[in-house]
Structures are given as structure tokens and as C-alpha cells.
Coordinates of C-alpha atoms in Angstrom, one line a residue:
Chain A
X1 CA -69.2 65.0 -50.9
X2 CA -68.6 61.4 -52.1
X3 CA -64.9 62.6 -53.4
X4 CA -64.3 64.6 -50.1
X5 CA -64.6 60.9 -47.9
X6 CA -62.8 59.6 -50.2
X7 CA -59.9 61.8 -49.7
X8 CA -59.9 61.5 -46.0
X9 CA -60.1 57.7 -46.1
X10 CA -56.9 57.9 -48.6
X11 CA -55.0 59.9 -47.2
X12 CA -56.1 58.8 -43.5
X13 CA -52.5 57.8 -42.5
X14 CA -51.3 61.4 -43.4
X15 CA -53.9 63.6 -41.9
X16 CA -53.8 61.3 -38.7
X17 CA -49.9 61.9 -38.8
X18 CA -50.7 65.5 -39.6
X19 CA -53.0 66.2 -36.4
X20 CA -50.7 64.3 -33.9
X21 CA -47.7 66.5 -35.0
X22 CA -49.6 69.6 -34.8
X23 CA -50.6 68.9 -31.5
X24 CA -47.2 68.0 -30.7
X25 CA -46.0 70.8 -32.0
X26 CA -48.9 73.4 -30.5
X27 CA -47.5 71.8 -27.0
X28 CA -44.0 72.6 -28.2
X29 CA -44.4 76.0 -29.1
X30 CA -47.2 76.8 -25.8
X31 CA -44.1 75.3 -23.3
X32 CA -41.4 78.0 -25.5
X33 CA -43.9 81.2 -25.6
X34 CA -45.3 81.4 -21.5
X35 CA -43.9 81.5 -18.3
X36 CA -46.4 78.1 -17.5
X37 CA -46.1 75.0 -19.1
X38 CA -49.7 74.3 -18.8
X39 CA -51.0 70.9 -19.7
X40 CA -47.8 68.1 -19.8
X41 CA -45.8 68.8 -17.2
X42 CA -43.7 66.3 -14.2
X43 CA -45.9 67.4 -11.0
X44 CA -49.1 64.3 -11.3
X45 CA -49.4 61.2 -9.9
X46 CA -48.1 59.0 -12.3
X47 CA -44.5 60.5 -13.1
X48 CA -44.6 61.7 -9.3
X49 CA -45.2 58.1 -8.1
X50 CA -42.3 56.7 -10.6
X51 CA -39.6 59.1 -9.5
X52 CA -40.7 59.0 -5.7
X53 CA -39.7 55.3 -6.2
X54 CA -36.4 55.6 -7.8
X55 CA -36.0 58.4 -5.9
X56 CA -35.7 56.6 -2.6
X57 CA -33.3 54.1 -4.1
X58 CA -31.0 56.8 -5.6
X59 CA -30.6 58.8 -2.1
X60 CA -28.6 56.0 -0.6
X61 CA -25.9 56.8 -3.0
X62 CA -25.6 60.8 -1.8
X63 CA -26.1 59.8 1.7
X64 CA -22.7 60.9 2.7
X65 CA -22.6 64.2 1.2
X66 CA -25.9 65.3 2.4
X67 CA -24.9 64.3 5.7
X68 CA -21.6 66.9 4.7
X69 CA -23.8 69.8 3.2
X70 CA -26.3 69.2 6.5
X71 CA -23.3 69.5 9.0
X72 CA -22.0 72.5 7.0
X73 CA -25.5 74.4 7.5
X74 CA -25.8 73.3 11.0
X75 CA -22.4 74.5 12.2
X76 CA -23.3 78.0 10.4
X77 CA -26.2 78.2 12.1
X78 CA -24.9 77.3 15.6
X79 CA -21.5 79.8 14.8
X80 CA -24.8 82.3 14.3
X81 CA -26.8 81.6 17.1
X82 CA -23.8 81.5 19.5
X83 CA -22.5 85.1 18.0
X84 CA -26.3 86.9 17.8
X85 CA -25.6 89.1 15.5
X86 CA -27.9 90.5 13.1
X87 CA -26.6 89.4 10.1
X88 CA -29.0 90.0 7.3
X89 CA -26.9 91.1 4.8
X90 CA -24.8 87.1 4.5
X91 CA -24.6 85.3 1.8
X92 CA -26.1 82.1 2.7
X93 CA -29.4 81.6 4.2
X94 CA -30.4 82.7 7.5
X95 CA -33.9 82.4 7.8
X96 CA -33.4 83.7 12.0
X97 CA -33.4 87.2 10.7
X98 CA -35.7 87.2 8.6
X99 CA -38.0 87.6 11.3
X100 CA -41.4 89.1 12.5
X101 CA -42.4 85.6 11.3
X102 CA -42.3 86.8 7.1
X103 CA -41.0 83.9 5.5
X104 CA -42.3 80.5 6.1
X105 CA -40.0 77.6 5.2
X106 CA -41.2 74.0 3.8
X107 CA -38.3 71.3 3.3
X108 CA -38.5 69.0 0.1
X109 CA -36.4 66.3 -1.9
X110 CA -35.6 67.2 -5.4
X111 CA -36.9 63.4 -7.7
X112 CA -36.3 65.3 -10.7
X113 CA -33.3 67.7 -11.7
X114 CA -32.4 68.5 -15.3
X115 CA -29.7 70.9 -16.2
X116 CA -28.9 69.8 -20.3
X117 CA -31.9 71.1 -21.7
X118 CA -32.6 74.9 -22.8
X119 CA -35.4 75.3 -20.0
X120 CA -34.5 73.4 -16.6
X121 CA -37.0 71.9 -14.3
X122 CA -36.9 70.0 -10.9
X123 CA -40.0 67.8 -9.5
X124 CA -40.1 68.2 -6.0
X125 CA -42.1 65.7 -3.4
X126 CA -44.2 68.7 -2.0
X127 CA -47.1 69.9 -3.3
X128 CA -50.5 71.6 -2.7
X129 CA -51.6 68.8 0.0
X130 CA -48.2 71.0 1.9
X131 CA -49.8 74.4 0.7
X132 CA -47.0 74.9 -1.6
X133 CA -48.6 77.3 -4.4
X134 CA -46.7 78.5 -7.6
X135 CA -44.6 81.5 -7.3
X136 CA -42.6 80.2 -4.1
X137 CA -38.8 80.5 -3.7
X138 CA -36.6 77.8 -3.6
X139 CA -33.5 77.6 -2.3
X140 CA -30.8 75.2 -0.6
X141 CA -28.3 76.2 2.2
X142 CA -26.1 77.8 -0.6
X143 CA -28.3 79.8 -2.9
X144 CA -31.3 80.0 -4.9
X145 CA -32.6 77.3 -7.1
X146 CA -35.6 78.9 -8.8
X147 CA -39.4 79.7 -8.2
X148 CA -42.0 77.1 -7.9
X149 CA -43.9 76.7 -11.4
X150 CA -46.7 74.2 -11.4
X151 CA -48.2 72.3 -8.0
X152 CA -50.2 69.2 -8.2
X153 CA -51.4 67.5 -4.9
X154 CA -48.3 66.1 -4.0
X155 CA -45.6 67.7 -6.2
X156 CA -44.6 70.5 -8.0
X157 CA -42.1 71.7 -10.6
X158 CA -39.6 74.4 -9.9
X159 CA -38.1 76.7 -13.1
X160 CA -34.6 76.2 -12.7
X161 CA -32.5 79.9 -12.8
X162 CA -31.2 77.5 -15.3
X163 CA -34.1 78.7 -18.4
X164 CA -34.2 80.7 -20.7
X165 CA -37.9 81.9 -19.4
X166 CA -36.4 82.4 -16.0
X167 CA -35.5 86.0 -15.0
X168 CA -34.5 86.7 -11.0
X169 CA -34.3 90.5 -9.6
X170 CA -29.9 90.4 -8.0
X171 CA -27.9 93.0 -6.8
X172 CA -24.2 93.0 -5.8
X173 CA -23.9 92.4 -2.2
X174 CA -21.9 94.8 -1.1
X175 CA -23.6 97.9 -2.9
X176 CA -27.6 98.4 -3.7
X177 CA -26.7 98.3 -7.7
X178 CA -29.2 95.8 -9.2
X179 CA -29.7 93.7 -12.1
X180 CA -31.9 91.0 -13.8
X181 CA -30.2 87.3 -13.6
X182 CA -30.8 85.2 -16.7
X183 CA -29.3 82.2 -18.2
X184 CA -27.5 81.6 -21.8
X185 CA -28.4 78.0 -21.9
X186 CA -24.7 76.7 -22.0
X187 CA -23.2 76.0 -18.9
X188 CA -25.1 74.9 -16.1
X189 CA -21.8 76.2 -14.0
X190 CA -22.5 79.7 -15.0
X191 CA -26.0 82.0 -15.0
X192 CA -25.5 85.8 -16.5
X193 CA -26.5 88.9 -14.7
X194 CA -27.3 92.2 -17.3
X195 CA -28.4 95.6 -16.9
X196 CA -26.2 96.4 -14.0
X197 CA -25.5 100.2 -13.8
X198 CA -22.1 101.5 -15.3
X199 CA -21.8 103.2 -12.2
X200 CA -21.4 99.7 -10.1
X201 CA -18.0 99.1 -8.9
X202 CA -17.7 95.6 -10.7
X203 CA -14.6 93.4 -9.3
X204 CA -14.2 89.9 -10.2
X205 CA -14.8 87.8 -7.1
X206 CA -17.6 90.1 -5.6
X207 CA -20.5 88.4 -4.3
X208 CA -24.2 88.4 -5.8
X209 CA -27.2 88.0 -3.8
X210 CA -31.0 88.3 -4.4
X211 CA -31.9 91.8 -4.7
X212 CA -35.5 91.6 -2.7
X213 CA -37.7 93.5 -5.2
X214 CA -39.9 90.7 -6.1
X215 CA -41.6 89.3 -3.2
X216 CA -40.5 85.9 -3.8
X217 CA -37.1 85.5 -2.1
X218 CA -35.9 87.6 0.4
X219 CA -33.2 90.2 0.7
X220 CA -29.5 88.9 0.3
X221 CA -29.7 85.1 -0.7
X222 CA -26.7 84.0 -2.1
X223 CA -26.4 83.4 -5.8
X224 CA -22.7 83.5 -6.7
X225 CA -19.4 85.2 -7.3
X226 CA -18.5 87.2 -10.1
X227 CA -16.3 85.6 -12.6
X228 CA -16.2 87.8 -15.6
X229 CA -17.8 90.9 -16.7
X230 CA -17.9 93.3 -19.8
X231 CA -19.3 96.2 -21.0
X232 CA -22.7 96.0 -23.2
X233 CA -23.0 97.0 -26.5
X234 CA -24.7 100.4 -25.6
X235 CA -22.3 100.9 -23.3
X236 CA -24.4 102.2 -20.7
X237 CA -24.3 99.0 -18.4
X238 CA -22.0 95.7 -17.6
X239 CA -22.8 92.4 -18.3
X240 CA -21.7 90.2 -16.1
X241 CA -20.7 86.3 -16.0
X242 CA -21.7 84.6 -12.4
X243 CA -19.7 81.4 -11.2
X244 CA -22.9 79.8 -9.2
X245 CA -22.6 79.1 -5.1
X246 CA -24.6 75.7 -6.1
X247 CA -23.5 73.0 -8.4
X248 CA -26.9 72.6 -10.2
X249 CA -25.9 69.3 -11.3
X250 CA -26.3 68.2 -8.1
X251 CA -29.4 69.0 -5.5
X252 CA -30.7 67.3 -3.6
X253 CA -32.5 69.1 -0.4
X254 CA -34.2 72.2 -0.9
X255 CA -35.9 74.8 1.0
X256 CA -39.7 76.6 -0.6
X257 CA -40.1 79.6 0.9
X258 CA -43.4 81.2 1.3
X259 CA -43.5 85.1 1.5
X260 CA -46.4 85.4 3.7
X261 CA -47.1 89.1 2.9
X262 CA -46.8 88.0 -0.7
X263 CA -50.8 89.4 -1.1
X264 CA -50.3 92.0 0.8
X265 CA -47.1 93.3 -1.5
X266 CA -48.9 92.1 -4.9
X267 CA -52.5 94.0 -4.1
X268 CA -50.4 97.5 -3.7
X269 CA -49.0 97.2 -6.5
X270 CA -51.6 96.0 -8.2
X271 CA -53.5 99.5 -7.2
X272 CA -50.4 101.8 -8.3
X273 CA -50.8 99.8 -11.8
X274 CA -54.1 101.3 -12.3
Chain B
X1 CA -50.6 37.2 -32.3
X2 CA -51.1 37.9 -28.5
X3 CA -47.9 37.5 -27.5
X4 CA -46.6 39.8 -30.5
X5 CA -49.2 42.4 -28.5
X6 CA -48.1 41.2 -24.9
X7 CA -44.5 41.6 -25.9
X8 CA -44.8 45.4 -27.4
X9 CA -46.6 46.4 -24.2
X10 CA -43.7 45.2 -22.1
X11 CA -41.4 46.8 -24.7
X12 CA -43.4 49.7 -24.5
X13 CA -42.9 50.2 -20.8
X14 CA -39.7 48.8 -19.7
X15 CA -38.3 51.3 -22.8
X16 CA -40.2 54.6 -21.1
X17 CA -39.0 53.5 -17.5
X18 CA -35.4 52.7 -18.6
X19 CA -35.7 55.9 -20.9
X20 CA -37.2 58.2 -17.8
X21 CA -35.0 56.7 -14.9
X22 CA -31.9 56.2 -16.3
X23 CA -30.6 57.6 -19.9
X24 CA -32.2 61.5 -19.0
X25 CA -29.5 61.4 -16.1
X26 CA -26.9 60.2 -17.9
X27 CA -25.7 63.4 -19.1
X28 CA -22.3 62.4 -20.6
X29 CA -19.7 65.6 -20.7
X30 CA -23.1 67.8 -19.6
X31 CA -25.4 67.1 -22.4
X32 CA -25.4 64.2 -24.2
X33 CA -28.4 61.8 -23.4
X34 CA -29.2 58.7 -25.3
X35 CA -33.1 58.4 -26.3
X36 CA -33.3 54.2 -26.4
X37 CA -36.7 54.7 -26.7
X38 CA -37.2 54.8 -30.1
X39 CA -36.0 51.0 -30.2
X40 CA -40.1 50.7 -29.6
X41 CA -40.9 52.7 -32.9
X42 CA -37.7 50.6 -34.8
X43 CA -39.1 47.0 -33.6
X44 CA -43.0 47.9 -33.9
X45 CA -44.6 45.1 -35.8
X46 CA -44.7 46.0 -39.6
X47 CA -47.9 44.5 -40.9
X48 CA -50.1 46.4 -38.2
X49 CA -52.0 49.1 -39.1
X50 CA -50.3 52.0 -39.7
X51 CA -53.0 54.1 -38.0
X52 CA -52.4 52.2 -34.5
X53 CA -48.6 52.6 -35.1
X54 CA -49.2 56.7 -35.1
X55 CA -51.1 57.0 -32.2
X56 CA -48.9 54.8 -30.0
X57 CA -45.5 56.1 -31.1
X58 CA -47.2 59.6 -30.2
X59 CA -48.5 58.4 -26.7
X60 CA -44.8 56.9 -26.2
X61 CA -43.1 60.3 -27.3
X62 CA -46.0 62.1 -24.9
X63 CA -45.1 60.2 -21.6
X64 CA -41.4 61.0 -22.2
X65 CA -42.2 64.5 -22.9
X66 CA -44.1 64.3 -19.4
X67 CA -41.5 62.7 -17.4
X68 CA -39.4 65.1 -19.0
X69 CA -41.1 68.7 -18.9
X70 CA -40.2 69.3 -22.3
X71 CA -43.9 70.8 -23.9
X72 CA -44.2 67.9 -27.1
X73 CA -40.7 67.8 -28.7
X74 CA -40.9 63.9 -28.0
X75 CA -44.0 63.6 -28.9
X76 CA -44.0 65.7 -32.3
X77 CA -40.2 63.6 -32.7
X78 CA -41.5 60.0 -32.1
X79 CA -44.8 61.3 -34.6
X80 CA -41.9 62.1 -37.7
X81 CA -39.9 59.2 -37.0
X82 CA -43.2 56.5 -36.9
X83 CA -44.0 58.1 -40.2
X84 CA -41.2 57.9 -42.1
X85 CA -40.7 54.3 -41.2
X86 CA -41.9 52.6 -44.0
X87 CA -39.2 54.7 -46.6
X88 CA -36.1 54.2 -44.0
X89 CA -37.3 50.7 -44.3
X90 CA -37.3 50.6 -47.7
X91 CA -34.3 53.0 -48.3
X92 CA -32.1 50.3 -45.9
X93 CA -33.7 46.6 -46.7
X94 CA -34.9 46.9 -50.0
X95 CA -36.7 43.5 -51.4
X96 CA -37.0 42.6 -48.0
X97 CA -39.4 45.1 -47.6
X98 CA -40.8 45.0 -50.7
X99 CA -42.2 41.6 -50.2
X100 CA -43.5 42.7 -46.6
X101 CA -41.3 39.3 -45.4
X102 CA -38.8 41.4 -42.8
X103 CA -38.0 39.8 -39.4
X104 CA -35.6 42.3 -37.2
X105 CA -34.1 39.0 -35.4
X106 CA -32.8 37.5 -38.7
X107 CA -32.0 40.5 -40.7
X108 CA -28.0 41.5 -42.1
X109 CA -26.7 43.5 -39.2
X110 CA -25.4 46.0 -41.7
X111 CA -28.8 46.8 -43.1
X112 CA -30.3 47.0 -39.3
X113 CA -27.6 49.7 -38.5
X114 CA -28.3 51.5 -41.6
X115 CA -32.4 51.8 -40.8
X116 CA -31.4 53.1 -37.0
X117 CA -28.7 55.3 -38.3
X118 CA -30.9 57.2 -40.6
X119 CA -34.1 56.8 -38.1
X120 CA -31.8 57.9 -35.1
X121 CA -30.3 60.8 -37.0
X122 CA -33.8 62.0 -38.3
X123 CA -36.0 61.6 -34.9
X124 CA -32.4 63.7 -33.2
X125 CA -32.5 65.9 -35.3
X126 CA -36.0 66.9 -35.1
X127 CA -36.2 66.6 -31.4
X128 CA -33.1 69.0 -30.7
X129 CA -34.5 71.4 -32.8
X130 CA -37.8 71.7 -31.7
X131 CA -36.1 71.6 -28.1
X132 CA -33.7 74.6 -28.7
X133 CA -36.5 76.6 -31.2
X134 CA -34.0 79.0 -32.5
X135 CA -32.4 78.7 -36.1
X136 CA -29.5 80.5 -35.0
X137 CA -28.2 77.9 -32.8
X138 CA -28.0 75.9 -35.9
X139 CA -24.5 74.6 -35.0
X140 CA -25.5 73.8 -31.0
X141 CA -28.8 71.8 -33.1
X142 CA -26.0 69.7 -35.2
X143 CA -23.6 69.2 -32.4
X144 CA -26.1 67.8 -30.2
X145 CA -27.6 65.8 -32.6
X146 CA -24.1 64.2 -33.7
X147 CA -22.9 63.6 -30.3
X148 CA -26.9 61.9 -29.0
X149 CA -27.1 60.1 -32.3
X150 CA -23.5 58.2 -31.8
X151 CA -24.7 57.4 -28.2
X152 CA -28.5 56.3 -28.9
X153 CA -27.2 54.1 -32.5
X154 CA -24.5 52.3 -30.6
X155 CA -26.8 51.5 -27.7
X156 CA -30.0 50.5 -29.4
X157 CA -27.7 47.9 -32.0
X158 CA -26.3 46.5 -28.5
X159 CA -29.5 46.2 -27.4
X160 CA -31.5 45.0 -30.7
X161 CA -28.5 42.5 -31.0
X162 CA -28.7 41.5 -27.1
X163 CA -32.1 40.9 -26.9
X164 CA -32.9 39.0 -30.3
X165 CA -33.0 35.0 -29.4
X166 CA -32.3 33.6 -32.8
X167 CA -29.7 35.6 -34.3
X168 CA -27.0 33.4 -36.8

């Protein structure tokens, strides 16, 4: 026993080091293996507070091309409104047709965005106290941004389409042949879409949209044009490279959209699962 | 020996908010941040208790890792580097440290860039490594951690050198 405490107490600095690097590393490997990164994450008070402040200094310097990028959206929408017509197959976001009141929209300012790590995350000002919850869409007047990941009071994260973890139901706009969209982790410019059927007619320039299969964006969001594609290894389907509507290195108004028959949706599959 | 305490606190924070605000946007040709933060775990006093210096470099590499969503790479980073300290020291000071008689603001600059060189190179290392997880993207490990390391070593010597008031 005596020799035992006497271990520890020589070798204190080494075990201390030991424990604080396995924790370190438990955190490391917990935010790699799951969807969630559970206990250190952007969306609290403290970092939320920090960022809110720089935040508001920083937005005076994009003030002009917001103003731009808003101007954009609103002529769309008044060319829209003044033509009528149903357009629910567009690329960019029309949340007029997606009516019979489905979608709920919430605006929020982006305080955090990262696009040079392996797994990308944004820290919005929204949060629970707005009735954002995880799983929402976001999105900006060009295309998607990712899906809401964790929610404190006043913020949450989003899981960039840029992450490896991240994985978004697209099809090709102008036929119903889908795929899942991932990311490579190399340029933010650039996200991949795989498993697309052999049987889609590919062209480079075609436009890729949010297939609707999940029930967390809607049907035909814009994601981006194709830029490359090639055959998989099996031969059977094309992979294919996606030049991205959005410059990710640059957001800074988004739009969290709430499918409200979200529950609805999720409890029937739920039952076919069993 | 308050003001040695006073001083590390305000190290300690203006380094995380400088760290947090500024360098993680910097994002020079896409990827290539500067972590300045470490400065804190370069300057901590030498003759405090080791235990104390372990726990606060880990807290400093947690708050990153917070403000920066990245699980504990930071953390587990800041952990290696505070514990190797005492051989970098060693390894780039000699006597100096030998006889526990080491002051940062009057020390050879070319030993002070040799101790951040090879305390940069190691805490980068371990930090892109753990960030990226994968062994084969050994290369994308090395080239980030050449490209950060120039940028973090040439900023924290500017800064150690800046901010030292009685340099010869």
C-alpha cells in the first residue's frame, strides 16, 4: 500500500498529464465517431456572448454586400409574385410555394463560420428561446448551408455540408435521379455527390437541388452546378464533383427552416421500421 | 509574486480572445491559421508547480476547443506541449535551465526561437493530427503543420520580442 502512494505521489506530474490527455483525447475521438458533438461545443453563453460582440462590430464591414445579396432576393421574389406562377421546381428559395403553411422560416446571423477544418460548424444567434430545435434546415437565398446540430437558449451550431459527418439526400433538378451529398474535406468551393444512378443523364453545368426525402429541407433547394463527374469504381453509378451556389467562405444571413410535419413524417416511419 | 499571477491571467485571456476572434478567421490561402495561443504555455512561469501548469494549459486548450467546435484536439495539444516543456527547455537553453535562472525577456534570441520552433512544430503537429484522425492523410497532416508552424513561430517571436520591456 505504502509503495502504491508512493508511486502516485512520484509520478503525480505524469499521471495528472496522463488523465488530462485522455480526456482530451476521449472528447477528440466522441466529436470524430457521432453525428453530435455532445459536451464542448460553440452554442452557450460564454462563447455565444463573445462572438455576439465581435459579431456586431464585424457586420459593418459586409454591410454593402448584404444590402446586394438582400436586393438580389427581393427582386426574385417581387419578379415571382408579379408572374404567379407555381414555380416549385427553382433553384433558389421560394418559400411562397411551399405552402399549406409546411415550412416555417426563422432568420438568424451566422457569429461563427469555419470552413478550414475537416468538420465545419457555424454558431448562429438563435436558439431554443426562438424554438429552434436540432435537425432544422438552414439555408440562405442561394442554397443550403447544413442542418442545425446543437441548440442552447440563445444559439445553436449548424453542421456545415462542409463535414465529413454531414450527409444531405440531392437529386438532379431536371430528372428525379438522386444521390447522397458529402464532402472530401478539401475545398470549401466544391461538395461531392455519389451514388447517382448510371442511368442519370449527367451534363456538366446541370443543376443540383435538395432531393426532399428527408424531412428536413424541402423539395428543390438549390445546391449547385455540376462541375465534373466520373464513373465509380464499381461502375454501376457516377460520382460527381459540385461547384457550390454559396461561397461558404462567406455567410452571413441565413434562413432555419422548420418542417412542421416533421413528427408527423418521422412517427410513420418509425412504424414501418418495426 | 502577485503581479507575476495578475499578469498570466491577462495573458491568459487577451491570448484566448485574440486566438478566438481573430487568428481562427484568418485563413491564409484557405487553411492556414496561426495558434498564438500557445505563447501562454511558452512564457508560463518556470518555477510554479508543474501540477498547476497542466491543468491550466489544458483549461486554455479547452476554451479554444469550445470557441472552436473542435471535440479536445486543443486541449489534448496544449496538454503534450505543457509537458514536454521542461526537455524543449532544456534541449534549447541548456545551463540556463539547468540552474533554473531563465528569464524569457533577457534570453539570446536564437535560443528563444529554437524552444518555439520545436514547441510550435510539436503542439502542430499533434493538433492537426488529432484534428484530421486519419493516417492516410499523412501528407495533408505535414503540410498543414509546415505551413501553421511558419505562421504561428514568426508571429509569437514578433510578439515575445514586442512585448518584452527590457530586451538589450
Amino acid at each position: 500500500m505504502q509503495q502504491i502512494f508512493n508511486f502516485v505521489i512520484r509520478n503525480k506530474t505524469f499521471l495528472l498529464f496522463l488523465l488530462l490527455f485522455s480526456i482530451a483525447l476521449a472528447l477528440t475521438i466522441q466529436s470524430h465517431s457521432y453525428h453530435r458533438s455532445k459536451f464542448i461545443n460553440s452554442a452557450n453563453g460564454l462563447t455565444g456572448g463573445v462572438y455576439g460582440t465581435f459579431n456586431s462590430i464585424d457586420q459593418y464591414f459586409d454591410l454593402k454586400e448584404e444590402n446586394a445579396i438582400l436586393s438580389d432576393e427581393n427582386k426574385r421574389l417581387r419578379e415571382q409574385l408579379l408572374n404567379s406562377v407555381n414555380t416549385s421546381d427553382s433553384s433558389y428559395i421560394d418559400t411562397t410555394s411551399y405552402s399549406q403553411g409546411k415550412y416555417r422560416v426563422i432568420k438568424a446571423n451566422v457569429y461563427k463560420n469555419s470552413y478550414s477544418l475537416t468538420n465545419n460548424l457555424l454558431t448562429l444567434n438563435r436558439g431554443e428561446n426562438d424554438s429552434v430545435k436540432q435537425d432544422f434546415g438552414v439555408i440562405t437565398s442561394k442554397g443550403i448551408i447544413g442542418i442545425i446540430d446543437n441548440t442552447s437558449k440563445k444559439y445553436a451550431t449548424v453542421l456545415s455540408i462542409l463535414s465529413k459527418k454531414s450527409q444531405i439526400n440531392a437529386k438532379l433538378k431536371s430528372t428525379n435521379h438522386i444521390g447522397s451529398l458529402i464532402w472530401n474535406g478539401e475545398s470549401p468551393e466544391f461538395t461531392q455527390l455519389i451514388d447517382v444512378s448510371n442511368f442519370a443523364p449527367v451534363k456538366i453545368g446541370d443543376t443540383i437541388v435538395t432531393g426532399g426525402q428527408s424531412a428536413i429541407f424541402p423539395k428543390g433547394i438549390g445546391i449547385g452546378t455540376i462541375d465534373s463527374f466520373e464513373t465509380d469504381i464499381s461502375g454501376d453509378t457516377y460520382n460527381i464533383q459540385v461547384r457550390l451556389f454559396n461561397d461558404m467562405t462567406n455567410v452571413g444571413t441565413v434562413y432555419i427552416i422548420e418542417n412542421l410535419d416533421k413528427t408527423e413524417i418521422k412517427a410513420l416511419e418509425d412504424s414501418i421500421d418495426e | 509574486m502577485n503581479s507575476v499571477i495578475g499578469a498570466n491571467i491577462v495573458r491568459f485571456i487577451a491570448l484566448l480572445l485574440v486566438q478566438v476572434v481573430i487568428c481562427n478567421n484568418i485563413n491564409f490561402l484557405g487553411y492556414i491559421n496561426p495558434y498564438i495561443y500557445i505563447i501562454f504555455i511558452f512564457l508560463f512561469p518556470i518555477r510554479e508547480n508543474r501540477l498547476i501548469f497542466l491543468l491550466v494549459s489544458f483549461l486554455l486548450g479547452m476554451m479554444v476547443d469550445m470557441f472552436s467546435d473542435s471535440g479536445g484536439v486543443h486541449a489534448a495539444a496544449a496538454v503534450c506541449l505543457a509537458y514536454s516543456r521542461p526537455v524543449l527547455l532544456k534541449t534549447s537553453f541548456g545551463m540556463l535551465y539547468e540552474h533554473q535562472t531563465i528569464k524569457f525577456s533577457n534570453t539570446e534570441v536564437g535560443s528563444l526561437i529554437t524552444y518555439i520552433t520545436l514547441g510550435t512544430v510539436l503542439h502542430h503537429f499533434i493538433l492537426f493530427s488529432l484534428e484530421i484522425f486519419n493516417i492516410s492523410n499523412i501528407l495533408l497532416i505535414l503540410k498543414k503543420t509546415l505551413f501553421s508552424s511558419i505562421f504561428t513561430i514568426l508571429l509569437s517571436v514578433l510578439i515575445i520580442i514586442l512585448f518584452s520591456r527590457t530586451r538589450k
